[in-house]
Short mmCIF file of C-alpha atoms in Angstrom, two decimals:
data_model
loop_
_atom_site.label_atom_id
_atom_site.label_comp_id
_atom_site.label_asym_id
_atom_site.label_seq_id
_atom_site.Cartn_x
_atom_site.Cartn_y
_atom_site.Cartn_z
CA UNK A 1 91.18 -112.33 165.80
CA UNK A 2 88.18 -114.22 164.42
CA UNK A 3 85.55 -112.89 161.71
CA UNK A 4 83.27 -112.82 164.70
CA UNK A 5 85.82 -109.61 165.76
CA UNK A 6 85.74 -107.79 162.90
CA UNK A 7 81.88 -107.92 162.93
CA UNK A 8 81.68 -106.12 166.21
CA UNK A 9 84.77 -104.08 165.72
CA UNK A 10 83.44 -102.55 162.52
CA UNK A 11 79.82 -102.68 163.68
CA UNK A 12 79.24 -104.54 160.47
CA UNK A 13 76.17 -106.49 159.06
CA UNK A 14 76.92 -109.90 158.00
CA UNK A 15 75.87 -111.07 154.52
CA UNK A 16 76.29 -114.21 153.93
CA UNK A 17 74.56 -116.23 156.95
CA UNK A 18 76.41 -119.11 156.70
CA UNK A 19 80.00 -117.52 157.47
CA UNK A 20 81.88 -119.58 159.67
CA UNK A 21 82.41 -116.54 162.25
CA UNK A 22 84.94 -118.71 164.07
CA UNK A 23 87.75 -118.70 161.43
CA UNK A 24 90.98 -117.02 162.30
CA UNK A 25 92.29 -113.76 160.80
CA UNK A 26 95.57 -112.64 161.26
CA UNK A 27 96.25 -109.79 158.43
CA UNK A 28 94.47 -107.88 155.80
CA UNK A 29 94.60 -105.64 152.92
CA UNK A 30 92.58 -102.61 151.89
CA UNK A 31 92.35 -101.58 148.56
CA UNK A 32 90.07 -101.00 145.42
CA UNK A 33 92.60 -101.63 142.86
CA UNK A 34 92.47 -105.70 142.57
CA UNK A 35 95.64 -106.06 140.35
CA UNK A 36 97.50 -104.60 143.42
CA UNK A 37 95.70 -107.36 145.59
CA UNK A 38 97.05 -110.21 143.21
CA UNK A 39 100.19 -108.20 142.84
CA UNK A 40 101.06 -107.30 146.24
CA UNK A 41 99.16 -109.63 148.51
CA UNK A 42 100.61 -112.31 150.58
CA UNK A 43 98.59 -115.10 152.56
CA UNK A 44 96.06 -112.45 153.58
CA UNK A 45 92.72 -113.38 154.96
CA UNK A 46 90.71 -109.95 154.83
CA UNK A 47 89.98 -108.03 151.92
CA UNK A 48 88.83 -104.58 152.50
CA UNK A 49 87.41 -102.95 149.75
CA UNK A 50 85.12 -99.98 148.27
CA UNK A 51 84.91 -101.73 145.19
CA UNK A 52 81.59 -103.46 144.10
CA UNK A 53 81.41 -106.49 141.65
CA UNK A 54 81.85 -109.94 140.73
CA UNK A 55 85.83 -109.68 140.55
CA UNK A 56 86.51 -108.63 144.35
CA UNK A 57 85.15 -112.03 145.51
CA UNK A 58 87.10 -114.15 142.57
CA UNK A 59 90.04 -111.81 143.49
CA UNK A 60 89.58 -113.05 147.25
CA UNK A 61 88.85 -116.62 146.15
CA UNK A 62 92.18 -116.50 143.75
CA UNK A 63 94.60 -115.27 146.86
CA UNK A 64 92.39 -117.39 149.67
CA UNK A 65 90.91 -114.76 151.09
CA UNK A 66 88.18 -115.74 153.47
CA UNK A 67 86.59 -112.62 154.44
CA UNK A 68 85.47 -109.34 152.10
CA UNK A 69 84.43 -106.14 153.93
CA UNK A 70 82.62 -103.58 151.35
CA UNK A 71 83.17 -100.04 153.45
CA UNK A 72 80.96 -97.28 153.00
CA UNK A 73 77.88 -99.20 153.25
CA UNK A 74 78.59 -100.63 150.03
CA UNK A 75 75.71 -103.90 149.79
CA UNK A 76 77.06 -106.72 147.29
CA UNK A 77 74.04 -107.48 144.79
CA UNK A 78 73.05 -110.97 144.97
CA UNK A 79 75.20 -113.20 142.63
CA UNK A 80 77.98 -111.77 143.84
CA UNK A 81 76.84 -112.58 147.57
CA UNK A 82 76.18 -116.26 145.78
CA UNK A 83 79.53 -116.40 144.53
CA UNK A 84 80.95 -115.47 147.65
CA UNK A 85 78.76 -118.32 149.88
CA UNK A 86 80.13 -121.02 147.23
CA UNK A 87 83.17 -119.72 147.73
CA UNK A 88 82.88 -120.00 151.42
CA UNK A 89 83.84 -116.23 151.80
CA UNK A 90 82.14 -114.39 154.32
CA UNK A 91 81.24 -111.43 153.44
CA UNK A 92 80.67 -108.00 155.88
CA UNK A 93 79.16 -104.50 155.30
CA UNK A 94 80.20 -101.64 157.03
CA UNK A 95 79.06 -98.31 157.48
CA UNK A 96 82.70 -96.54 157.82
CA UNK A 97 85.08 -95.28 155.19
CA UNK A 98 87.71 -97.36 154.06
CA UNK A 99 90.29 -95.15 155.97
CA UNK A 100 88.20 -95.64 159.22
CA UNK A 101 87.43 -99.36 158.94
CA UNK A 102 91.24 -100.07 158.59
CA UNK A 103 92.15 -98.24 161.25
CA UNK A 104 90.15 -100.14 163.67
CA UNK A 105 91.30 -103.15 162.45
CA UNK A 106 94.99 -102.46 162.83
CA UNK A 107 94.43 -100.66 166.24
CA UNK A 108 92.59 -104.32 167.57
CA UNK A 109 95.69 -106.18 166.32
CA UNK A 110 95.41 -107.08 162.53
CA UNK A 111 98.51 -106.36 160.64
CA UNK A 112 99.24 -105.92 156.77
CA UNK A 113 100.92 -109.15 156.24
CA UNK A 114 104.25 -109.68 154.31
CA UNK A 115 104.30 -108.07 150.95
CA UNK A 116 104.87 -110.35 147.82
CA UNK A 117 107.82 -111.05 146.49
CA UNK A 118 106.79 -112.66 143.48
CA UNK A 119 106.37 -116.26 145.16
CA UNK W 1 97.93 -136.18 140.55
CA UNK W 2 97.80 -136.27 136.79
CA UNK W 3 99.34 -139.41 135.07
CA UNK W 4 102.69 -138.93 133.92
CA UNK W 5 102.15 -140.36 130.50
CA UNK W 6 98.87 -138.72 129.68
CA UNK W 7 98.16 -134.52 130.41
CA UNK W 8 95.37 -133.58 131.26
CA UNK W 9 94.26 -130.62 128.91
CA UNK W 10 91.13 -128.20 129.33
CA UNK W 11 89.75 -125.64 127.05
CA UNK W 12 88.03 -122.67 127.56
CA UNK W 13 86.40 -120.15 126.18
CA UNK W 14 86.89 -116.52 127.20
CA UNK W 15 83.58 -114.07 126.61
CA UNK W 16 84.41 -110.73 125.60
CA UNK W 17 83.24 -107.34 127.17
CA UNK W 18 81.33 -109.94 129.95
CA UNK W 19 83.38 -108.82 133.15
CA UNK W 20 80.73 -110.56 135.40
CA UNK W 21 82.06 -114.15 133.51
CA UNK W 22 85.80 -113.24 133.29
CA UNK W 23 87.34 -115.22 136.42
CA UNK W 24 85.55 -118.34 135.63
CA UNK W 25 88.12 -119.90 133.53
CA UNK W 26 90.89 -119.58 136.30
CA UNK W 27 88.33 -120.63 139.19
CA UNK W 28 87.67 -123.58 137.01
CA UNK W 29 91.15 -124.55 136.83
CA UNK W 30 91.71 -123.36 140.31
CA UNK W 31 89.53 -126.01 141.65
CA UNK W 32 90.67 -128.59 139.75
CA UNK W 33 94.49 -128.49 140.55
CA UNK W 34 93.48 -128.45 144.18
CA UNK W 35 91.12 -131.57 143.71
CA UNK W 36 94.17 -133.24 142.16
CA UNK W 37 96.35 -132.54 145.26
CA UNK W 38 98.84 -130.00 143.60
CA UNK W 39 100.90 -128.09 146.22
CA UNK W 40 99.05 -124.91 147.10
CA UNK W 41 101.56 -122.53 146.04
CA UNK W 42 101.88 -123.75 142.87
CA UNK W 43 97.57 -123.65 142.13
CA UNK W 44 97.98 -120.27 143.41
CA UNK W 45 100.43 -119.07 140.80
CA UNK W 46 99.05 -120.56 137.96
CA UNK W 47 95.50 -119.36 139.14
CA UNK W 48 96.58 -115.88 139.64
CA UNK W 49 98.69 -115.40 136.06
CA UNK W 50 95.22 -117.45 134.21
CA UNK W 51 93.03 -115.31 136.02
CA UNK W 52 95.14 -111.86 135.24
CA UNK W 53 94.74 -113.10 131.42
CA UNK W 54 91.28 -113.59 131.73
CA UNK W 55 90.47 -110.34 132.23
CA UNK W 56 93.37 -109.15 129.55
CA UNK W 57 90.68 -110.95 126.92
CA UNK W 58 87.76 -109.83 128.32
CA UNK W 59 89.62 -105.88 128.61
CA UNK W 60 91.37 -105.52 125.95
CA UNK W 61 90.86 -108.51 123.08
CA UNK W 62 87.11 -108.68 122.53
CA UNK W 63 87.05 -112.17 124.34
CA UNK W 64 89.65 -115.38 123.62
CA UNK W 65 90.53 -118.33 123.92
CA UNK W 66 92.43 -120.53 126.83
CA UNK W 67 93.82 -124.18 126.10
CA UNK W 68 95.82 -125.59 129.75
CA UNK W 69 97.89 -128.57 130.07
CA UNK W 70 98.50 -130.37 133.51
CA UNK W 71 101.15 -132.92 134.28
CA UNK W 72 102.46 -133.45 137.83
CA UNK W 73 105.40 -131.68 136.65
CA UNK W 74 104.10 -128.34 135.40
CA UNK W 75 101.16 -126.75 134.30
CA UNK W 76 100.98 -124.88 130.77
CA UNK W 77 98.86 -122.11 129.83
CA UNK W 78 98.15 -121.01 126.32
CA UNK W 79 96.09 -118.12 125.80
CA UNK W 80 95.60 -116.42 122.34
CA UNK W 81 93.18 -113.78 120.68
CA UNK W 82 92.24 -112.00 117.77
CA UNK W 83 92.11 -108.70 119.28
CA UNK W 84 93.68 -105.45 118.54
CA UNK W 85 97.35 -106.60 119.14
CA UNK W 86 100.02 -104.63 121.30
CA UNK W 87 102.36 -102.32 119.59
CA UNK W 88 105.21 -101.91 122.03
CA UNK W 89 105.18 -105.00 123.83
CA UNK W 90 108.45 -103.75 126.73
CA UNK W 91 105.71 -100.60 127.43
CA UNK W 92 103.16 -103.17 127.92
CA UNK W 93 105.08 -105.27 130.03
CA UNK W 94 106.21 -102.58 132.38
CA UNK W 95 104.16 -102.14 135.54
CA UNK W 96 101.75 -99.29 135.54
CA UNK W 97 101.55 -98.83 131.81
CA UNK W 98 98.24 -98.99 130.56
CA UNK W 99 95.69 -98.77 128.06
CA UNK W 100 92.36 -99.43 130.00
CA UNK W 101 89.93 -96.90 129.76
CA UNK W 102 88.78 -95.67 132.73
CA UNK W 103 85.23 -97.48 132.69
CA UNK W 104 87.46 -100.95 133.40
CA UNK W 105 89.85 -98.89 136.25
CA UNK W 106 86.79 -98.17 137.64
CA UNK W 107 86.15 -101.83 137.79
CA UNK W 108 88.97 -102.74 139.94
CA UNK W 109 91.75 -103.14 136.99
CA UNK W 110 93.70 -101.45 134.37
CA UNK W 111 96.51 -100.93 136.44
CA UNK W 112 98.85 -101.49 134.57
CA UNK W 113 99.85 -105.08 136.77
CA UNK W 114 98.57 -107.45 134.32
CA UNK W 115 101.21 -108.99 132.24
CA UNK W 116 103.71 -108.02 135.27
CA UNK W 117 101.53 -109.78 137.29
CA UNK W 118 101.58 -112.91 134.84
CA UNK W 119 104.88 -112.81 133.96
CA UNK W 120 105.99 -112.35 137.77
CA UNK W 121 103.52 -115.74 138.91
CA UNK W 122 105.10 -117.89 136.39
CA UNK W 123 108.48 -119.34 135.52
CA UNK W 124 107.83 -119.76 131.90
CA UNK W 125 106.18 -116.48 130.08
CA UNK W 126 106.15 -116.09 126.08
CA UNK W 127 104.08 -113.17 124.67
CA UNK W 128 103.92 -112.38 120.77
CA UNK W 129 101.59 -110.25 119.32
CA UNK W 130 100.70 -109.26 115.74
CA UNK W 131 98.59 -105.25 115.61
CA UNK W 132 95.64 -105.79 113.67
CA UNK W 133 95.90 -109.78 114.06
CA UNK W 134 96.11 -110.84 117.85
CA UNK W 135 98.12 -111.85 120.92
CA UNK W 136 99.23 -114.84 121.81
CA UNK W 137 100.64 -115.82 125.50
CA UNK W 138 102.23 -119.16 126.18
CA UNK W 139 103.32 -119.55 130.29
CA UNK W 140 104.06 -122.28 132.20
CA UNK W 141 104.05 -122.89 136.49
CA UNK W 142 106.51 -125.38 137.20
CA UNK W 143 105.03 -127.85 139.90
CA UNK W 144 108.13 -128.52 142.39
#
């Protein structure tokens, strides 16, 4: 799956124009606590999240992330839309619940990953 | 990579109560150890457990303070505060105990996966703590 995918599967708005759409995805997390995404994660590339500040994008940027999804029609103010272009992070808006936008990801193919182990 | 003979150290200064800022530190150092052609997994580690401390200073110590040294053999982290202190240090190392209020939770932390988090990135983790004084956290990421 490319970013490209999860724009049309989620009938999301992009934010950040100068995504590279064509970058593969292969798993992805969903969650608003980010100490569970540094605790948990492993060599995701999709953060989806209701949360809304600074710290989901240098959460992403810390594990490698390379794609956020706010759910709920959550809209990232600008410096944290600037942190995310530096970044290189695209960055996606969605109008379904976090439930909803997970489920569709998972029933087009992208999987949870491998849990950490510590490593 | 860094000269064997000659670390290179960086200093930083952590804000407190600025949650916008916290994350810059790590980021910082992030960037740097990836410039200098460290193996990912390593970066990654010692990213994640600087990062996790970073926001334990902005949280919970009114801001503090962040000295790293990098060889190509490891990378040390010594981060130290004059904050409130920690009582029970065990309770505050156990995962899901914590003291956040629910302002930060609401923030995306207080989860109680903090220290956890930092002990569990890095091979060397050394946390003393005075109440009423400060906390001081010396860790280390071994390289290879």
């Amino acid at each position: 799956m490319k970013i490209n995918d999860i724009l049309s599967i989620l009938d999301a708005r992009l934010l950040t124009p100068n995504a590279d759409l064509t970058r593969d995805v292969h798993t992805a997390c969903g969650s608003d606590m980010m100490s569970d995404v540094l605790a948990f994660v492993k060599d995701q590339s999709v953060l989806v999240t209701g949360l809304n500040n600074p710290q989901v994008v240098r959460t992403a940027d810390m594990m490698d992330m390379i794609c956020i999804v706010f759910v709920r029609g959550k809209e990232p103010d600008a410096g944290i839309l600037a942190l995310a272009q530096e970044r290189e992070i695209a960055v996606l808006c969605t109008r379904h619940t976090m439930f909803t936008a997970c489920g569709l990801l998972y029933a087009h193919g992208l999987r949870g990953g491998v849990g950490s182990d510590g490593e | 990579m860094a000269s064997e003979s000659e670390p290179i150290c960086l200093h930083y200064e952590v804000p407190g109560n600025d949650f916008t800022r916290a994350g810059e530190a790590s980021a910082d150092l992030k960037a740097r150890l990836k410039a200098l052609g460290f193996p990912s997994a390593a970066v990654r580690r010692a990213a994640i457990a600087l990062y996790e401390g970073e926001i334990n200073l902005a949280i919970h110590a009114h801001g503090g303070h962040i000295n790293v040294s990098v060889t190509p053999q490891r990378i040390d982290m010594l981060l130290w505060d004059e904050g409130p202190g920690i009582a029970d240090i065990p309770l505050a190392m156990s995962e899901g105990y914590s003291t956040a209020p629910d302002e930060v939770r609401s923030l995306g932390f207080g989860a109680g996966m903090g220290l956890p988090n930092m002990k569990k990135y890095t091979d060397e983790f050394e946390l003393t703590s005075t109440v009423g004084v400060g906390t001081r956290i010396a860790m280390a990421v071994y390289v290879s």
